[in-house]
Amino acid sequence: NAGVTQTPKFQVLKTGQSMTLQCAQDMNHEYMSWYRQDPGMGLRLIHYSVGAGITDQGEVPNGYNVSRSTTEDFPLRLLSAAPSQTSVYFCASTEIGQLHGYYGYTFGSGTRLTVV
Amino acid sequence: KNQVEQSPQSLIILEGKNCTLQCNYTVSPFSNLRWYKQDTGRGPVSLTIMTFSENTKSNGRYTATLDADTKQSSLHITASQLSDSASYICVVIASNDYKLSFGAGTTVTVRA
């Protein structure tokens, strides 16, 4: 049981390049989400999904795309990287029925992205 | 807008001492409040989860309190250890939403 796996752990992009941050979970969680973490700020929600084929925008969705073709995977795509997207990105998942309960919310170990 | 404010932003304590972190929120309607510990370079890990009816919950040397009337929570660390050095994040969930509201965190540094 690996939990939530994010790849890559580190990435440097040039402005204008595109890339996909991968997130996979093996816990059969319906709910998956992407956050970015910047110094001095709380984690901010980018996009989330409550099941395969269902996605929705969070607080800071501009410049990012997501899709959810399977329960296990929730990739985050940067279409044209900008320096403002330099951040640490976290993927997280939980059972949808436990979001308001006692079940823990499982985070991946993060991807540190630098856009130059 | 649902908000979560944490204080202090950072603190330094000596090993073996106690400390208390504060969390104030405006999230409504309230579902539950969670405290997470985030070590440097790692994802957050859950410490406690409390619902509306719970006032106190402990996890080892960590004790969280919740006052749903005043919308305040605290996390008390007892007999701190060097391994307690981390960022502690308060997270609140509204009962009518799937989104979590995160505080900016309190960075705790424990020195020998």
Short mmCIF file of C-alpha atoms in Angstrom, two decimals:
data_model
loop_
_atom_site.label_atom_id
_atom_site.label_comp_id
_atom_site.label_asym_id
_atom_site.label_seq_id
_atom_site.Cartn_x
_atom_site.Cartn_y
_atom_site.Cartn_z
CA ASN A 1 0.00 0.00 0.00
CA ALA A 2 1.97 2.99 -1.28
CA GLY A 3 -0.59 5.72 -0.44
CA VAL A 4 -0.32 8.80 -2.65
CA THR A 5 2.61 8.86 -5.07
CA GLN A 6 3.74 12.02 -6.81
CA THR A 7 6.27 12.28 -9.60
CA PRO A 8 8.62 13.93 -10.25
CA LYS A 9 9.93 15.18 -6.88
CA PHE A 10 11.80 18.08 -8.46
CA GLN A 11 11.45 19.82 -11.81
CA VAL A 12 12.92 22.90 -13.48
CA LEU A 13 11.06 24.35 -16.45
CA LYS A 14 11.70 27.22 -18.78
CA THR A 15 8.98 29.83 -19.21
CA GLY A 16 6.48 28.66 -21.79
CA GLN A 17 7.21 24.97 -21.47
CA SER A 18 4.47 22.52 -20.62
CA MET A 19 4.58 19.52 -18.33
CA THR A 20 2.43 17.11 -16.37
CA LEU A 21 2.72 16.41 -12.66
CA GLN A 22 1.65 12.87 -11.90
CA CYS A 23 -0.41 11.74 -8.91
CA ALA A 24 -1.50 8.18 -8.22
CA GLN A 25 -3.19 6.58 -5.23
CA ASP A 26 -3.85 2.91 -4.51
CA MET A 27 -6.49 3.33 -1.79
CA ASN A 28 -9.51 3.48 -4.10
CA HIS A 29 -10.26 7.02 -2.91
CA GLU A 30 -12.94 8.86 -4.84
CA TYR A 31 -11.76 12.33 -3.82
CA MET A 32 -8.46 13.65 -5.16
CA SER A 33 -7.11 17.18 -5.21
CA TRP A 34 -4.14 19.34 -6.12
CA TYR A 35 -2.71 22.13 -3.96
CA ARG A 36 0.14 24.55 -4.27
CA GLN A 37 2.11 25.73 -1.26
CA ASP A 38 3.91 29.05 -1.30
CA PRO A 39 5.99 30.62 1.51
CA GLY A 40 3.87 32.35 4.15
CA MET A 41 0.61 31.10 2.67
CA GLY A 42 -1.67 28.18 3.39
CA LEU A 43 -2.11 25.45 0.85
CA ARG A 44 -4.34 26.66 -1.94
CA LEU A 45 -6.63 24.37 -3.87
CA ILE A 46 -6.02 24.25 -7.63
CA HIS A 47 -8.42 21.56 -8.83
CA TYR A 48 -10.25 18.65 -7.28
CA SER A 49 -12.19 15.59 -8.35
CA VAL A 50 -14.93 13.62 -6.62
CA GLY A 51 -14.68 10.64 -8.96
CA ALA A 52 -13.57 9.42 -12.36
CA GLY A 53 -14.75 11.78 -15.07
CA ILE A 54 -15.63 14.56 -12.60
CA THR A 55 -13.38 17.53 -11.94
CA ASP A 56 -13.90 21.05 -10.62
CA GLN A 57 -11.92 24.20 -10.07
CA GLY A 58 -10.52 25.29 -6.78
CA GLU A 59 -9.22 28.62 -5.59
CA VAL A 60 -6.34 29.10 -8.09
CA PRO A 61 -7.09 27.11 -11.27
CA ASN A 62 -5.71 29.47 -13.92
CA GLY A 63 -2.84 28.00 -15.92
CA TYR A 64 -3.59 24.43 -14.86
CA ASN A 65 -5.65 21.62 -16.36
CA VAL A 66 -6.68 18.30 -14.87
CA SER A 67 -8.48 15.15 -15.95
CA ARG A 68 -9.63 12.05 -14.09
CA SER A 69 -9.96 9.09 -16.42
CA THR A 70 -9.42 6.50 -13.66
CA THR A 71 -9.99 6.40 -9.91
CA GLU A 72 -6.26 5.95 -9.31
CA ASP A 73 -4.74 8.80 -11.32
CA PHE A 74 -5.17 12.57 -11.23
CA PRO A 75 -2.53 14.35 -13.35
CA LEU A 76 -2.02 18.11 -13.23
CA ARG A 77 -0.97 19.81 -16.47
CA LEU A 78 0.82 23.12 -16.78
CA LEU A 79 0.00 24.38 -20.26
CA SER A 80 2.56 27.20 -20.55
CA ALA A 81 4.71 27.51 -17.45
CA ALA A 82 5.22 30.93 -15.89
CA PRO A 83 7.58 32.02 -13.08
CA SER A 84 4.50 32.63 -10.90
CA GLN A 85 3.90 28.89 -10.95
CA THR A 86 7.14 28.23 -9.07
CA SER A 87 5.86 26.44 -6.00
CA VAL A 88 5.59 23.14 -4.19
CA TYR A 89 2.66 21.09 -5.41
CA PHE A 90 0.84 18.51 -3.30
CA CYS A 91 -1.69 15.91 -4.32
CA ALA A 92 -4.08 14.54 -1.70
CA SER A 93 -6.87 12.01 -1.54
CA THR A 94 -9.56 10.64 0.75
CA GLU A 95 -12.78 8.67 0.69
CA ILE A 96 -15.55 11.05 -0.33
CA GLY A 97 -17.79 9.84 2.46
CA GLN A 98 -15.06 10.53 5.03
CA LEU A 99 -14.32 14.09 4.02
CA HIS A 100 -16.59 15.22 6.82
CA GLY A 101 -15.62 12.40 9.13
CA TYR A 102 -12.65 11.05 10.95
CA TYR A 103 -10.78 9.49 8.08
CA GLY A 104 -7.44 11.08 7.40
CA TYR A 105 -6.68 13.03 4.29
CA THR A 106 -3.57 11.50 2.68
CA PHE A 107 -1.00 13.79 1.08
CA GLY A 108 1.74 12.92 -1.34
CA SER A 109 5.31 13.99 -0.65
CA GLY A 110 5.15 16.91 -3.08
CA THR A 111 6.72 18.14 -6.30
CA ARG A 112 9.02 21.15 -6.10
CA LEU A 113 8.69 23.08 -9.37
CA THR A 114 10.89 25.97 -10.45
CA VAL A 115 10.06 27.97 -13.56
CA VAL A 116 12.91 30.12 -14.87
CA LYS B 1 -14.98 33.75 2.22
CA ASN B 2 -13.94 30.94 4.57
CA GLN B 3 -10.70 31.83 6.32
CA VAL B 4 -8.33 30.21 8.76
CA GLU B 5 -5.83 32.34 10.71
CA GLN B 6 -2.98 30.86 12.72
CA SER B 7 -0.72 32.40 15.33
CA PRO B 8 2.06 32.82 15.99
CA GLN B 9 3.69 32.59 12.58
CA SER B 10 6.72 30.96 14.16
CA LEU B 11 8.15 30.15 17.56
CA ILE B 12 11.30 28.74 19.10
CA ILE B 13 11.21 26.63 22.25
CA LEU B 14 13.72 24.67 24.28
CA GLU B 15 13.55 20.90 24.32
CA GLY B 16 11.30 19.65 27.10
CA LYS B 17 9.17 22.81 27.23
CA ASN B 18 5.51 23.15 26.30
CA CYS B 19 3.92 25.40 23.72
CA THR B 20 0.48 26.29 22.39
CA LEU B 21 -0.49 27.18 18.84
CA GLN B 22 -3.67 29.05 17.99
CA CYS B 23 -6.17 28.76 15.14
CA ASN B 24 -9.13 31.06 14.48
CA TYR B 25 -11.56 30.37 11.66
CA THR B 26 -14.61 31.82 9.95
CA VAL B 27 -15.60 28.65 8.08
CA SER B 28 -19.34 28.08 8.18
CA PRO B 29 -21.26 25.84 8.41
CA PHE B 30 -18.63 23.93 10.35
CA SER B 31 -17.95 20.23 9.77
CA ASN B 32 -14.59 19.44 11.31
CA LEU B 33 -11.20 20.88 12.17
CA ARG B 34 -7.90 19.11 11.64
CA TRP B 35 -4.36 19.75 12.76
CA TYR B 36 -1.55 18.56 10.51
CA LYS B 37 2.20 18.33 11.04
CA GLN B 38 4.42 19.04 8.05
CA ASP B 39 8.10 18.21 8.24
CA THR B 40 10.42 20.07 5.89
CA GLY B 41 10.23 18.61 2.39
CA ARG B 42 7.31 16.35 3.23
CA GLY B 43 3.55 16.37 2.80
CA PRO B 44 1.30 17.18 5.79
CA VAL B 45 0.41 14.33 8.14
CA SER B 46 -2.79 14.30 10.22
CA LEU B 47 -2.46 14.76 14.00
CA THR B 48 -6.06 15.22 15.16
CA ILE B 49 -9.56 15.56 13.73
CA MET B 50 -12.39 17.12 15.74
CA THR B 51 -16.04 17.56 14.94
CA PHE B 52 -18.48 20.11 16.33
CA SER B 53 -19.29 18.15 19.48
CA GLU B 54 -15.70 17.52 20.55
CA ASN B 55 -13.80 19.90 22.85
CA THR B 56 -10.51 18.07 23.26
CA LYS B 57 -8.61 15.37 21.44
CA SER B 58 -5.15 14.02 22.16
CA ASN B 59 -2.56 12.20 20.10
CA GLY B 60 0.40 11.39 22.31
CA ARG B 61 2.03 14.64 23.40
CA TYR B 62 -0.28 16.65 21.11
CA THR B 63 -3.59 17.91 22.54
CA ALA B 64 -6.05 19.88 20.42
CA THR B 65 -8.95 21.88 21.79
CA LEU B 66 -11.95 23.27 19.96
CA ASP B 67 -14.42 25.99 20.90
CA ALA B 68 -17.00 25.92 18.12
CA ASP B 69 -18.87 28.86 19.63
CA THR B 70 -15.93 31.24 19.38
CA LYS B 71 -14.50 29.42 16.33
CA GLN B 72 -11.13 28.89 17.95
CA SER B 73 -8.82 25.92 18.27
CA SER B 74 -5.47 25.36 19.89
CA LEU B 75 -2.78 22.73 19.63
CA HIS B 76 -0.72 22.12 22.75
CA ILE B 77 2.61 20.33 22.54
CA THR B 78 3.80 18.86 25.82
CA ALA B 79 7.43 18.12 26.69
CA SER B 80 8.67 19.09 23.26
CA GLN B 81 11.25 17.00 21.45
CA LEU B 82 13.64 17.90 18.65
CA SER B 83 11.46 15.86 16.28
CA ASP B 84 8.57 18.26 16.94
CA SER B 85 10.35 20.86 14.81
CA ALA B 86 7.95 21.28 11.90
CA SER B 87 5.15 23.40 10.52
CA TYR B 88 1.74 22.85 12.12
CA ILE B 89 -1.25 23.53 9.93
CA CYS B 90 -4.87 24.07 10.95
CA VAL B 91 -7.45 22.91 8.39
CA VAL B 92 -11.20 23.48 8.54
CA ILE B 93 -13.91 21.89 6.41
CA ALA B 94 -17.38 23.29 5.86
CA SER B 95 -20.24 20.81 6.02
CA ASN B 96 -21.68 21.99 2.71
CA ASP B 97 -18.44 21.80 0.72
CA TYR B 98 -15.74 19.46 -0.50
CA LYS B 99 -13.00 22.06 -0.14
CA LEU B 100 -10.59 22.37 2.74
CA SER B 101 -9.54 25.76 4.13
CA PHE B 102 -5.92 25.85 5.23
CA GLY B 103 -4.16 28.15 7.64
CA ALA B 104 -0.69 29.39 6.72
CA GLY B 105 0.83 27.31 9.49
CA THR B 106 2.99 27.88 12.56
CA THR B 107 6.63 26.93 12.26
CA VAL B 108 7.92 25.40 15.49
CA THR B 109 11.64 25.09 16.12
CA VAL B 110 12.75 23.02 19.10
CA ARG B 111 16.30 23.64 20.28
CA ALA B 112 18.43 21.44 22.53
#
